[in-house]
PDB file of C-alpha atoms in Angstrom:
ATOM      1  CA  UNK A   1      22.944 330.940-126.289  1.00 36.00           C
ATOM      2  CA  UNK A   2      25.304 328.964-126.060  1.00 44.00           C
ATOM      3  CA  UNK A   3      25.077 325.382-125.173  1.00 60.00           C
ATOM      4  CA  UNK A   4      27.203 321.914-123.872  1.00 63.00           C
ATOM      5  CA  UNK A   5      24.898 320.511-124.978  1.00 66.00           C
ATOM      6  CA  UNK A   6      26.245 321.184-128.629  1.00 72.00           C
ATOM      7  CA  UNK A   7      27.961 318.138-130.114  1.00 78.00           C
ATOM      8  CA  UNK A   8      31.081 317.991-131.423  1.00 78.00           C
ATOM      9  CA  UNK A   9      30.634 316.754-134.477  1.00 78.00           C
ATOM     10  CA  UNK A  10      30.452 320.809-134.787  1.00 81.00           C
ATOM     11  CA  UNK A  11      33.164 321.247-132.590  1.00 84.00           C
ATOM     12  CA  UNK A  12      36.928 323.782-134.472  1.00 86.00           C
ATOM     13  CA  UNK A  13      39.342 320.483-133.444  1.00 90.00           C
ATOM     14  CA  UNK A  14      43.277 320.564-134.477  1.00 90.00           C
ATOM     15  CA  UNK A  15      43.805 318.627-137.480  1.00 90.00           C
ATOM     16  CA  UNK A  16      45.557 315.000-137.103  1.00 92.00           C
ATOM     17  CA  UNK A  17      47.235 311.620-138.857  1.00 91.00           C
ATOM     18  CA  UNK A  18      46.438 308.988-137.371  1.00 92.00           C
ATOM     19  CA  UNK A  19      49.366 306.933-138.145  1.00 93.00           C
ATOM     20  CA  UNK A  20      49.518 302.835-137.731  1.00 93.00           C
ATOM     21  CA  UNK A  21      51.363 301.870-134.229  1.00 90.00           C
ATOM     22  CA  UNK A  22      54.009 300.145-136.066  1.00 91.00           C
ATOM     23  CA  UNK A  23      55.041 303.003-137.950  1.00 92.00           C
ATOM     24  CA  UNK A  24      58.607 304.185-137.064  1.00 92.00           C
ATOM     25  CA  UNK A  25      59.158 307.710-135.982  1.00 91.00           C
ATOM     26  CA  UNK A  26      61.528 309.218-138.786  1.00 89.00           C
ATOM     27  CA  UNK A  27      58.609 307.891-141.457  1.00 91.00           C
ATOM     28  CA  UNK A  28      56.145 310.289-139.746  1.00 90.00           C
ATOM     29  CA  UNK A  29      56.304 314.256-141.146  1.00 84.00           C
ATOM     30  CA  UNK A  30      53.707 315.830-139.797  1.00 81.00           C
ATOM     31  CA  UNK A  31      55.022 319.630-138.795  1.00 84.00           C
ATOM     32  CA  UNK A  32      52.175 321.117-138.105  1.00 88.00           C
ATOM     33  CA  UNK A  33      49.240 317.932-137.331  1.00 91.00           C
ATOM     34  CA  UNK A  34      48.988 316.202-134.747  1.00 93.00           C
ATOM     35  CA  UNK A  35      50.119 312.736-134.288  1.00 94.00           C
ATOM     36  CA  UNK A  36      47.322 309.773-133.303  1.00 94.00           C
ATOM     37  CA  UNK A  37      48.432 307.057-133.484  1.00 93.00           C
ATOM     38  CA  UNK A  38      46.295 303.440-133.604  1.00 92.00           C
ATOM     39  CA  UNK A  39      46.887 300.199-133.486  1.00 89.00           C
ATOM     40  CA  UNK A  40      45.200 297.288-135.904  1.00 87.00           C
ATOM     41  CA  UNK A  41      41.737 297.439-134.683  1.00 88.00           C
ATOM     42  CA  UNK A  42      42.005 301.866-135.528  1.00 89.00           C
ATOM     43  CA  UNK A  43      41.741 302.542-132.251  1.00 90.00           C
ATOM     44  CA  UNK A  44      43.687 305.655-130.849  1.00 92.00           C
ATOM     45  CA  UNK A  45      46.643 304.509-128.262  1.00 90.00           C
ATOM     46  CA  UNK A  46      48.389 307.832-128.221  1.00 90.00           C
ATOM     47  CA  UNK A  47      48.159 311.659-129.111  1.00 92.00           C
ATOM     48  CA  UNK A  48      52.028 313.468-129.965  1.00 91.00           C
ATOM     49  CA  UNK A  49      51.246 317.636-130.400  1.00 90.00           C
ATOM     50  CA  UNK A  50      52.526 319.499-133.703  1.00 91.00           C
ATOM     51  CA  UNK A  51      55.899 318.540-134.041  1.00 87.00           C
ATOM     52  CA  UNK A  52      56.514 315.730-132.051  1.00 88.00           C
ATOM     53  CA  UNK A  53      57.597 312.988-133.434  1.00 90.00           C
ATOM     54  CA  UNK A  54      60.114 314.553-135.183  1.00 88.00           C
ATOM     55  CA  UNK A  55      62.411 314.783-131.763  1.00 89.00           C
ATOM     56  CA  UNK A  56      62.289 310.487-131.058  1.00 89.00           C
ATOM     57  CA  UNK A  57      64.756 308.833-132.715  1.00 91.00           C
ATOM     58  CA  UNK A  58      63.953 307.777-137.041  1.00 92.00           C
ATOM     59  CA  UNK A  59      64.024 304.439-135.598  1.00 93.00           C
ATOM     60  CA  UNK A  60      62.181 303.886-133.019  1.00 91.00           C
ATOM     61  CA  UNK A  61      58.501 302.666-133.154  1.00 91.00           C
ATOM     62  CA  UNK A  62      55.801 305.172-132.751  1.00 92.00           C
ATOM     63  CA  UNK A  63      54.387 301.932-129.935  1.00 87.00           C
ATOM     64  CA  UNK A  64      57.413 302.608-127.626  1.00 88.00           C
ATOM     65  CA  UNK A  65      56.252 306.007-127.632  1.00 88.00           C
ATOM     66  CA  UNK A  66      52.895 305.779-126.772  1.00 85.00           C
ATOM     67  CA  UNK A  67      53.929 304.123-124.043  1.00 79.00           C
ATOM     68  CA  UNK A  68      55.741 306.710-122.556  1.00 77.00           C
ATOM     69  CA  UNK A  69      51.654 308.338-122.888  1.00 78.00           C
ATOM     70  CA  UNK A  70      49.656 308.698-119.109  1.00 72.00           C
ATOM     71  CA  UNK A  71      46.597 309.335-120.393  1.00 79.00           C
ATOM     72  CA  UNK A  72      43.676 310.486-122.817  1.00 87.00           C
ATOM     73  CA  UNK A  73      40.575 310.892-123.252  1.00 90.00           C
ATOM     74  CA  UNK A  74      38.859 309.284-127.103  1.00 92.00           C
ATOM     75  CA  UNK A  75      35.395 310.643-127.438  1.00 91.00           C
ATOM     76  CA  UNK A  76      32.727 309.895-130.341  1.00 91.00           C
ATOM     77  CA  UNK A  77      32.022 312.953-132.439  1.00 90.00           C
ATOM     78  CA  UNK A  78      28.245 312.400-131.092  1.00 88.00           C
ATOM     79  CA  UNK A  79      29.209 313.180-127.491  1.00 88.00           C
ATOM     80  CA  UNK A  80      28.589 316.465-126.490  1.00 86.00           C
ATOM     81  CA  UNK A  81      31.085 318.996-125.083  1.00 86.00           C
ATOM     82  CA  UNK A  82      29.439 318.914-121.353  1.00 85.00           C
ATOM     83  CA  UNK A  83      30.007 315.158-121.208  1.00 87.00           C
ATOM     84  CA  UNK A  84      33.391 315.373-122.678  1.00 88.00           C
ATOM     85  CA  UNK A  85      34.411 318.482-120.552  1.00 88.00           C
ATOM     86  CA  UNK A  86      33.157 316.610-117.263  1.00 87.00           C
ATOM     87  CA  UNK A  87      35.206 313.656-117.657  1.00 86.00           C
ATOM     88  CA  UNK A  88      37.976 316.409-118.820  1.00 86.00           C
ATOM     89  CA  UNK A  89      37.279 318.124-115.142  1.00 85.00           C
ATOM     90  CA  UNK A  90      37.053 315.333-113.304  1.00 83.00           C
ATOM     91  CA  UNK A  91      41.236 314.105-114.714  1.00 81.00           C
ATOM     92  CA  UNK A  92      41.791 317.826-113.363  1.00 80.00           C
ATOM     93  CA  UNK A  93      41.348 317.629-110.202  1.00 78.00           C
ATOM     94  CA  UNK A  94      43.645 314.531-109.473  1.00 73.00           C
ATOM     95  CA  UNK A  95      46.555 315.507-107.832  1.00 70.00           C
ATOM     96  CA  UNK A  96      48.741 315.377-110.065  1.00 70.00           C
ATOM     97  CA  UNK A  97      47.395 316.610-113.434  1.00 69.00           C
ATOM     98  CA  UNK A  98      48.858 316.532-115.863  1.00 70.00           C
ATOM     99  CA  UNK A  99      47.401 318.192-119.575  1.00 70.00           C
ATOM    100  CA  UNK A 100      44.510 317.119-120.963  1.00 82.00           C
ATOM    101  CA  UNK A 101      44.217 315.897-124.783  1.00 88.00           C
ATOM    102  CA  UNK A 102      41.313 314.707-126.669  1.00 90.00           C
ATOM    103  CA  UNK A 103      40.911 313.029-129.064  1.00 92.00           C
ATOM    104  CA  UNK A 104      37.241 312.917-131.811  1.00 92.00           C
ATOM    105  CA  UNK A 105      37.058 309.772-133.452  1.00 92.00           C
ATOM    106  CA  UNK A 106      33.559 309.856-136.060  1.00 92.00           C
ATOM    107  CA  UNK A 107      32.455 306.630-137.612  1.00 89.00           C
ATOM    108  CA  UNK A 108      35.800 304.629-136.604  1.00 88.00           C
ATOM    109  CA  UNK A 109      38.185 307.437-138.177  1.00 92.00           C
ATOM    110  CA  UNK A 110      39.819 310.090-136.501  1.00 94.00           C
ATOM    111  CA  UNK A 111      38.386 313.493-137.240  1.00 93.00           C
ATOM    112  CA  UNK A 112      41.167 315.507-134.686  1.00 93.00           C
ATOM    113  CA  UNK A 113      41.972 316.106-131.531  1.00 94.00           C
ATOM    114  CA  UNK A 114      41.165 318.424-129.464  1.00 92.00           C
ATOM    115  CA  UNK A 115      41.941 320.911-125.563  1.00 89.00           C
ATOM    116  CA  UNK A 116      39.651 321.029-121.978  1.00 88.00           C
ATOM    117  CA  UNK A 117      40.475 324.792-122.819  1.00 86.00           C
ATOM    118  CA  UNK A 118      39.820 325.303-126.534  1.00 89.00           C
ATOM    119  CA  UNK A 119      36.325 323.255-126.488  1.00 87.00           C
ATOM    120  CA  UNK A 120      35.340 325.913-123.602  1.00 85.00           C
ATOM    121  CA  UNK A 121      36.809 328.637-125.526  1.00 85.00           C
ATOM    122  CA  UNK A 122      34.657 327.874-128.587  1.00 84.00           C
ATOM    123  CA  UNK A 123      31.799 327.642-126.050  1.00 77.00           C
ATOM    124  CA  UNK A 124      31.697 330.911-125.118  1.00 73.00           C
ATOM    125  CA  UNK A 125      33.196 332.494-128.140  1.00 68.00           C
ATOM    126  CA  UNK A 126      30.140 331.219-130.355  1.00 55.00           C
ATOM    127  CA  UNK A 127      26.521 331.355-130.855  1.00 47.00           C
ATOM    128  CA  UNK A 128      24.729 328.493-130.427  1.00 47.00           C
ATOM    129  CA  UNK A 129      20.431 328.370-129.816  1.00 44.00           C
ATOM    130  CA  UNK A 130      19.223 324.720-128.646  1.00 45.00           C
ATOM    131  CA  UNK A 131      16.276 325.252-126.621  1.00 45.00           C
ATOM    132  CA  UNK A 132      14.493 321.934-126.879  1.00 43.00           C
ATOM    133  CA  UNK A 133      16.196 320.818-129.350  1.00 45.00           C
ATOM    134  CA  UNK A 134      17.217 316.985-128.956  1.00 47.00           C
ATOM    135  CA  UNK A 135      19.704 315.456-130.516  1.00 47.00           C
ATOM    136  CA  UNK A 136      19.922 313.080-133.656  1.00 52.00           C
ATOM    137  CA  UNK A 137      21.411 309.640-132.953  1.00 56.00           C
ATOM    138  CA  UNK A 138      22.050 307.962-129.940  1.00 61.00           C
ATOM    139  CA  UNK A 139      24.524 309.717-127.444  1.00 60.00           C
ATOM    140  CA  UNK A 140      28.189 307.507-126.744  1.00 68.00           C
ATOM    141  CA  UNK A 141      30.128 308.879-123.747  1.00 68.00           C
ATOM    142  CA  UNK A 142      33.284 309.552-124.142  1.00 77.00           C
ATOM    143  CA  UNK A 143      36.331 307.288-122.378  1.00 84.00           C
ATOM    144  CA  UNK A 144      40.223 307.295-120.628  1.00 88.00           C
ATOM    145  CA  UNK A 145      42.634 305.707-122.774  1.00 87.00           C
ATOM    146  CA  UNK A 146      45.401 305.102-119.678  1.00 89.00           C
ATOM    147  CA  UNK A 147      48.361 303.549-119.890  1.00 88.00           C
ATOM    148  CA  UNK A 148      50.057 301.078-116.371  1.00 92.00           C
ATOM    149  CA  UNK A 149      52.613 303.460-114.916  1.00 90.00           C
ATOM    150  CA  UNK A 150      53.823 300.649-113.541  1.00 93.00           C
ATOM    151  CA  UNK A 151      57.760 300.269-113.660  1.00 89.00           C
ATOM    152  CA  UNK A 152      60.394 297.252-112.973  1.00 91.00           C
ATOM    153  CA  UNK A 153      63.975 298.216-113.275  1.00 87.00           C
ATOM    154  CA  UNK A 154      64.386 300.210-116.464  1.00 85.00           C
ATOM    155  CA  UNK A 155      60.610 298.773-117.986  1.00 87.00           C
ATOM    156  CA  UNK A 156      57.596 300.114-118.460  1.00 88.00           C
ATOM    157  CA  UNK A 157      54.332 298.341-118.336  1.00 91.00           C
ATOM    158  CA  UNK A 158      52.945 300.173-120.653  1.00 86.00           C
ATOM    159  CA  UNK A 159      48.983 298.570-120.341  1.00 88.00           C
ATOM    160  CA  UNK A 160      46.534 299.560-122.289  1.00 88.00           C
ATOM    161  CA  UNK A 161      43.263 300.078-120.360  1.00 89.00           C
ATOM    162  CA  UNK A 162      39.670 302.453-120.769  1.00 88.00           C
ATOM    163  CA  UNK A 163      37.876 303.836-118.086  1.00 89.00           C
ATOM    164  CA  UNK A 164      34.301 306.157-117.745  1.00 85.00           C
ATOM    165  CA  UNK A 165      36.158 307.697-114.759  1.00 85.00           C
ATOM    166  CA  UNK A 166      38.619 307.197-111.624  1.00 86.00           C
ATOM    167  CA  UNK A 167      37.495 303.938-110.101  1.00 90.00           C
ATOM    168  CA  UNK A 168      37.915 304.467-106.868  1.00 90.00           C
ATOM    169  CA  UNK A 169      40.540 301.040-106.580  1.00 93.00           C
ATOM    170  CA  UNK A 170      42.966 299.610-109.748  1.00 94.00           C
ATOM    171  CA  UNK A 171      41.962 296.807-111.169  1.00 95.00           C
ATOM    172  CA  UNK A 172      44.769 294.196-112.142  1.00 95.00           C
ATOM    173  CA  UNK A 173      46.997 295.025-114.716  1.00 95.00           C
ATOM    174  CA  UNK A 174      46.607 292.996-117.889  1.00 91.00           C
ATOM    175  CA  UNK A 175      50.449 293.291-117.639  1.00 90.00           C
ATOM    176  CA  UNK A 176      51.266 291.871-121.253  1.00 87.00           C
ATOM    177  CA  UNK A 177      55.203 292.038-120.442  1.00 86.00           C
ATOM    178  CA  UNK A 178      55.010 289.809-117.498  1.00 91.00           C
ATOM    179  CA  UNK A 179      56.667 291.647-114.990  1.00 93.00           C
ATOM    180  CA  UNK A 180      55.571 290.691-111.582  1.00 93.00           C
ATOM    181  CA  UNK A 181      52.086 290.984-111.008  1.00 94.00           C
ATOM    182  CA  UNK A 182      50.653 294.107-109.546  1.00 95.00           C
ATOM    183  CA  UNK A 183      47.265 296.278-109.938  1.00 95.00           C
ATOM    184  CA  UNK A 184      46.832 298.500-112.791  1.00 95.00           C
ATOM    185  CA  UNK A 185      48.723 301.868-111.688  1.00 93.00           C
ATOM    186  CA  UNK A 186      47.265 305.117-112.380  1.00 89.00           C
TER     187      UNK A 186
END
């Protein structure tokens, strides 16, 4: 029997290279790996598919590229497939859905990247019996990481916000670029 209560720590993930946000795009050589941009605290701020970074201008800091990413899901490896897929399914129901990327973190480090389609395929391909088995340790819930899409003239806000799910009413934006006051734009 296949179980959606299986933890992501047991999933096969695409390999990912963690790179600090101050790094220039031209110094990142990872043609076969996802590139996950992390801030000074080690938290993921963006995820790019293999080969994407190499198309950017070489002197561009990764934090500038990260502002163009609309959002992704960050999840602890102890989270279950079902918890992650529930959040991904909710994002897929949006009026303007985008491909969802899932960044899996284990003990504060990026363990890898996946997609909802790949996780669903693993659930159907892998036989895993788990009736009556309790999962070890605390279970954490996934979080959606989004960048504010508000823009004035050619300036994109880019404020990073974490959500458990899409709020019915958007909160005020942190507005780090001192644009006009605005609510967070999903």
